[in-house]
PDB file of C-alpha atoms in Angstrom:
ATOM      1  CA  MET A   1      -4.761  54.167  17.406  1.00 87.00           C
ATOM      2  CA  THR A   2      -2.202  51.984  15.626  1.00 90.00           C
ATOM      3  CA  TYR A   3      -2.164  48.213  15.965  1.00 92.00           C
ATOM      4  CA  ALA A   4       0.973  48.405  18.129  1.00 92.00           C
ATOM      5  CA  GLU A   5      -0.800  50.801  20.520  1.00 91.00           C
ATOM      6  CA  ALA A   6      -3.883  48.552  20.687  1.00 91.00           C
ATOM      7  CA  GLU A   7      -1.680  45.527  21.296  1.00 92.00           C
ATOM      8  CA  ARG A   8       0.189  47.396  24.036  1.00 92.00           C
ATOM      9  CA  ALA A   9      -3.118  48.384  25.703  1.00 91.00           C
ATOM     10  CA  VAL A  10      -4.386  44.781  25.733  1.00 92.00           C
ATOM     11  CA  ASP A  11      -1.022  43.586  27.019  1.00 92.00           C
ATOM     12  CA  TYR A  12      -1.240  46.157  29.819  1.00 91.00           C
ATOM     13  CA  LEU A  13      -4.757  44.965  30.679  1.00 91.00           C
ATOM     14  CA  SER A  14      -3.466  41.401  30.810  1.00 91.00           C
ATOM     15  CA  HIS A  15      -0.659  42.362  33.201  1.00 91.00           C
ATOM     16  CA  GLN A  16      -3.225  44.067  35.439  1.00 88.00           C
ATOM     17  CA  GLY A  17      -5.173  40.795  35.772  1.00 90.00           C
ATOM     18  CA  PHE A  18      -8.021  42.023  33.568  1.00 90.00           C
ATOM     19  CA  PRO A  19     -10.136  39.264  31.908  1.00 92.00           C
ATOM     20  CA  VAL A  20      -8.713  39.842  28.408  1.00 91.00           C
ATOM     21  CA  HIS A  21     -10.976  37.167  26.916  1.00 93.00           C
ATOM     22  CA  LYS A  22     -13.650  39.878  27.068  1.00 93.00           C
ATOM     23  CA  VAL A  23     -11.612  42.284  24.918  1.00 94.00           C
ATOM     24  CA  ALA A  24     -11.253  42.605  21.146  1.00 95.00           C
ATOM     25  CA  ILE A  25      -9.036  44.651  18.849  1.00 94.00           C
ATOM     26  CA  VAL A  26     -11.223  45.979  16.029  1.00 94.00           C
ATOM     27  CA  GLY A  27      -9.840  47.376  12.784  1.00 93.00           C
ATOM     28  CA  HIS A  28     -11.764  50.141  10.995  1.00 92.00           C
ATOM     29  CA  ASP A  29     -11.739  51.513   7.441  1.00 92.00           C
ATOM     30  CA  VAL A  30     -10.347  48.329   5.943  1.00 91.00           C
ATOM     31  CA  ARG A  31      -8.785  48.562   2.501  1.00 93.00           C
ATOM     32  CA  LEU A  32      -7.311  45.978   0.169  1.00 93.00           C
ATOM     33  CA  VAL A  33      -3.624  46.484  -0.555  1.00 92.00           C
ATOM     34  CA  GLU A  34      -2.051  44.460  -3.339  1.00 91.00           C
ATOM     35  CA  GLN A  35       1.746  44.405  -3.031  1.00 90.00           C
ATOM     36  CA  VAL A  36       3.496  43.624  -6.319  1.00 90.00           C
ATOM     37  CA  VAL A  37       6.297  41.118  -5.680  1.00 83.00           C
ATOM     38  CA  GLY A  38       7.725  40.651  -9.164  1.00 83.00           C
ATOM     39  CA  ARG A  39       7.221  39.935 -12.818  1.00 84.00           C
ATOM     40  CA  MET A  40       5.121  37.001 -13.930  1.00 85.00           C
ATOM     41  CA  ASP A  41       6.372  34.811 -16.749  1.00 86.00           C
ATOM     42  CA  TYR A  42       5.888  31.221 -17.827  1.00 88.00           C
ATOM     43  CA  GLY A  43       8.584  29.922 -15.470  1.00 88.00           C
ATOM     44  CA  ARG A  44       7.131  31.645 -12.435  1.00 87.00           C
ATOM     45  CA  ALA A  45       3.603  30.536 -13.395  1.00 88.00           C
ATOM     46  CA  ALA A  46       4.804  26.931 -13.626  1.00 91.00           C
ATOM     47  CA  LEU A  47       6.661  27.189 -10.315  1.00 90.00           C
ATOM     48  CA  GLN A  48       3.654  28.648  -8.483  1.00 88.00           C
ATOM     49  CA  GLY A  49       1.386  26.001  -9.992  1.00 91.00           C
ATOM     50  CA  ALA A  50       3.792  23.233  -8.980  1.00 94.00           C
ATOM     51  CA  ALA A  51       3.953  24.568  -5.426  1.00 91.00           C
ATOM     52  CA  ALA A  52       0.156  24.764  -5.245  1.00 92.00           C
ATOM     53  CA  GLY A  53      -0.276  21.217  -6.563  1.00 93.00           C
ATOM     54  CA  ALA A  54       2.482  19.463  -4.593  1.00 93.00           C
ATOM     55  CA  LEU A  55       0.903  19.540  -1.126  1.00 91.00           C
ATOM     56  CA  PRO A  56      -2.582  18.354  -2.118  1.00 92.00           C
ATOM     57  CA  GLY A  57      -0.978  15.614  -4.229  1.00 92.00           C
ATOM     58  CA  ALA A  58       1.176  14.450  -1.318  1.00 91.00           C
ATOM     59  CA  LEU A  59      -1.793  14.433   1.063  1.00 90.00           C
ATOM     60  CA  ILE A  60      -3.987  12.445  -1.307  1.00 89.00           C
ATOM     61  CA  GLY A  61      -1.176   9.949  -1.934  1.00 87.00           C
ATOM     62  CA  TRP A  62      -0.537   9.567   1.797  1.00 87.00           C
ATOM     63  CA  ILE A  63      -4.232   8.929   2.503  1.00 86.00           C
ATOM     64  CA  PHE A  64      -4.394   6.260  -0.195  1.00 84.00           C
ATOM     65  CA  GLY A  65      -1.222   4.718   1.212  1.00 82.00           C
ATOM     66  CA  LEU A  66      -2.785   4.400   4.644  1.00 79.00           C
ATOM     67  CA  LEU A  67      -5.462   2.167   3.131  1.00 80.00           C
ATOM     68  CA  ASP A  68      -2.816  -0.515   2.433  1.00 75.00           C
ATOM     69  CA  TRP A  69      -3.373  -3.112   5.180  1.00 69.00           C
ATOM     70  CA  LEU A  70      -0.055  -4.940   4.838  1.00 67.00           C
ATOM     71  CA  ASP A  71       2.444  -2.100   5.179  1.00 74.00           C
ATOM     72  CA  PRO A  72       0.662   1.243   5.568  1.00 73.00           C
ATOM     73  CA  VAL A  73       3.753   3.269   6.611  1.00 73.00           C
ATOM     74  CA  VAL A  74       5.882   2.396   3.585  1.00 76.00           C
ATOM     75  CA  ALA A  75       2.926   2.544   1.226  1.00 79.00           C
ATOM     76  CA  GLY A  76       1.808   5.852   2.731  1.00 81.00           C
ATOM     77  CA  LEU A  77       5.233   7.461   2.357  1.00 85.00           C
ATOM     78  CA  LEU A  78       5.798   6.087  -1.124  1.00 86.00           C
ATOM     79  CA  LEU A  79       2.377   7.135  -2.386  1.00 87.00           C
ATOM     80  CA  ALA A  80       2.810  10.532  -0.709  1.00 88.00           C
ATOM     81  CA  LEU A  81       6.043  10.988  -2.671  1.00 91.00           C
ATOM     82  CA  TYR A  82       4.351   9.912  -5.917  1.00 91.00           C
ATOM     83  CA  GLY A  83       1.426  12.207  -5.117  1.00 91.00           C
ATOM     84  CA  LEU A  84       3.797  15.095  -4.475  1.00 92.00           C
ATOM     85  CA  ILE A  85       5.512  14.590  -7.831  1.00 94.00           C
ATOM     86  CA  PHE A  86       2.250  14.054  -9.720  1.00 93.00           C
ATOM     87  CA  GLY A  87       0.557  17.015  -7.980  1.00 93.00           C
ATOM     88  CA  ALA A  88       3.508  19.287  -8.755  1.00 94.00           C
ATOM     89  CA  ALA A  89       3.486  18.240 -12.421  1.00 95.00           C
ATOM     90  CA  ILE A  90      -0.264  18.736 -12.810  1.00 94.00           C
ATOM     91  CA  GLY A  91      -0.070  22.032 -10.888  1.00 93.00           C
ATOM     92  CA  ALA A  92       2.739  23.297 -13.116  1.00 94.00           C
ATOM     93  CA  LEU A  93       0.808  22.415 -16.270  1.00 94.00           C
ATOM     94  CA  LEU A  94      -2.325  24.052 -14.912  1.00 92.00           C
ATOM     95  CA  GLY A  95      -0.338  27.162 -13.887  1.00 88.00           C
ATOM     96  CA  LEU A  96       1.115  27.428 -17.395  1.00 88.00           C
ATOM     97  CA  PHE A  97      -2.296  26.945 -18.983  1.00 92.00           C
ATOM     98  CA  LEU A  98      -3.975  29.589 -16.823  1.00 87.00           C
ATOM     99  CA  TYR A  99      -1.143  32.071 -17.413  1.00 87.00           C
ATOM    100  CA  ALA A 100      -1.356  31.484 -21.173  1.00 87.00           C
ATOM    101  CA  LEU A 101      -5.115  32.150 -21.069  1.00 88.00           C
ATOM    102  CA  GLN A 102      -4.470  35.642 -19.665  1.00 83.00           C
ATOM    103  CA  ARG A 103      -2.463  36.607 -22.773  1.00 78.00           C
ATOM    104  CA  GLY A 104      -0.161  39.027 -20.962  1.00 69.00           C
ATOM    105  CA  ARG A 105      -2.919  41.005 -19.218  1.00 80.00           C
ATOM    106  CA  ARG A 106      -1.429  40.293 -15.797  1.00 75.00           C
ATOM    107  CA  GLY A 107       2.335  40.306 -16.195  1.00 80.00           C
ATOM    108  CA  PHE A 108       3.080  40.581 -12.485  1.00 84.00           C
ATOM    109  CA  ALA A 109       2.791  38.545  -9.297  1.00 80.00           C
ATOM    110  CA  SER A 110       1.299  40.082  -6.178  1.00 83.00           C
ATOM    111  CA  VAL A 111       0.171  39.373  -2.635  1.00 87.00           C
ATOM    112  CA  SER A 112      -3.109  40.838  -1.348  1.00 90.00           C
ATOM    113  CA  ALA A 113      -3.731  41.876   2.242  1.00 92.00           C
ATOM    114  CA  MET A 114      -6.473  43.672   4.144  1.00 91.00           C
ATOM    115  CA  GLN A 115      -5.189  46.691   6.094  1.00 90.00           C
ATOM    116  CA  PRO A 116      -7.294  48.718   8.533  1.00 93.00           C
ATOM    117  CA  SER A 117      -6.397  52.389   8.848  1.00 91.00           C
ATOM    118  CA  ARG A 118      -7.088  52.514  12.597  1.00 93.00           C
ATOM    119  CA  TYR A 119      -7.828  50.197  15.510  1.00 94.00           C
ATOM    120  CA  GLU A 120      -9.951  50.287  18.655  1.00 92.00           C
ATOM    121  CA  VAL A 121      -9.796  48.213  21.798  1.00 92.00           C
ATOM    122  CA  VAL A 122     -13.341  47.251  22.801  1.00 93.00           C
ATOM    123  CA  ALA A 123     -14.519  45.358  25.870  1.00 92.00           C
ATOM    124  CA  GLU A 124     -17.748  43.630  26.773  1.00 92.00           C
ATOM    125  CA  GLU A 125     -20.308  45.846  28.486  1.00 92.00           C
ATOM    126  CA  ASP A 126     -19.918  44.338  31.958  1.00 92.00           C
ATOM    127  CA  VAL A 127     -16.173  45.151  32.122  1.00 90.00           C
ATOM    128  CA  ALA A 128     -15.970  48.218  29.856  1.00 90.00           C
ATOM    129  CA  ASP A 129     -15.738  50.773  32.697  1.00 91.00           C
ATOM    130  CA  GLU A 130     -12.895  48.899  34.371  1.00 90.00           C
ATOM    131  CA  ALA A 131     -11.049  48.570  31.046  1.00 89.00           C
ATOM    132  CA  ALA A 132     -11.412  52.307  30.372  1.00 89.00           C
ATOM    133  CA  ARG A 133     -10.109  53.109  33.875  1.00 90.00           C
ATOM    134  CA  LEU A 134      -7.073  50.843  33.482  1.00 88.00           C
ATOM    135  CA  ILE A 135      -6.221  52.135  30.004  1.00 86.00           C
ATOM    136  CA  ALA A 136      -6.538  55.721  31.273  1.00 85.00           C
ATOM    137  CA  GLY A 137      -3.990  54.745  33.946  1.00 80.00           C
ATOM    138  CA  LEU A 138      -1.684  53.457  31.189  1.00 77.00           C
ATOM    139  CA  ARG A 139      -1.922  56.774  29.345  1.00 70.00           C
ATOM    140  CA  GLY A 140      -1.287  58.694  32.570  1.00 63.00           C
ATOM    141  CA  ALA A 141       1.777  56.579  33.359  1.00 60.00           C
ATOM    142  CA  ARG A 142       3.144  57.210  29.846  1.00 57.00           C
ATOM    143  CA  GLY A 143       2.695  60.957  30.181  1.00 47.00           C
ATOM    144  CA  HIS A 144       4.487  60.847  33.530  1.00 40.00           C
ATOM    145  CA  GLU A 145       7.384  58.815  32.055  1.00 40.00           C
ATOM    146  CA  ALA A 146       7.702  61.247  29.161  1.00 36.00           C
ATOM    147  CA  THR A 147       8.016  64.265  31.478  1.00 31.00           C
ATOM    148  CA  THR A 148      10.425  62.577  33.891  1.00 32.00           C
TER     149      THR A 148
END
């Protein structure tokens, strides 16, 4: 069963008033798929490092700004901005350094994802028979629609 079919089955159960909190969609035969999104160079390494460092820097700056008792809002925003800039700069330098350490062994950027090859809809034992009956009704209704 594909994910769309499993999702459709659970949606059907929900519309029938079935307690869907007792249902799970389980993926089987999981594999790691690494999608290559482009070339990696020093500019891209610096940009990714800056993006990774900017948010933590802003959050740390904002937290320190909240500790200012006189004007915490202005101090928080100003220190968050300084933290964002400082975090982006440190992140960019770290990204460049780590890319240089690889010496061209990984000249591409990629995104990894886990992908199951098939899915199952499972229900808790006390409602499994009712779920099977309802899903069988869904399959029967589909077959009837296809022949009509």
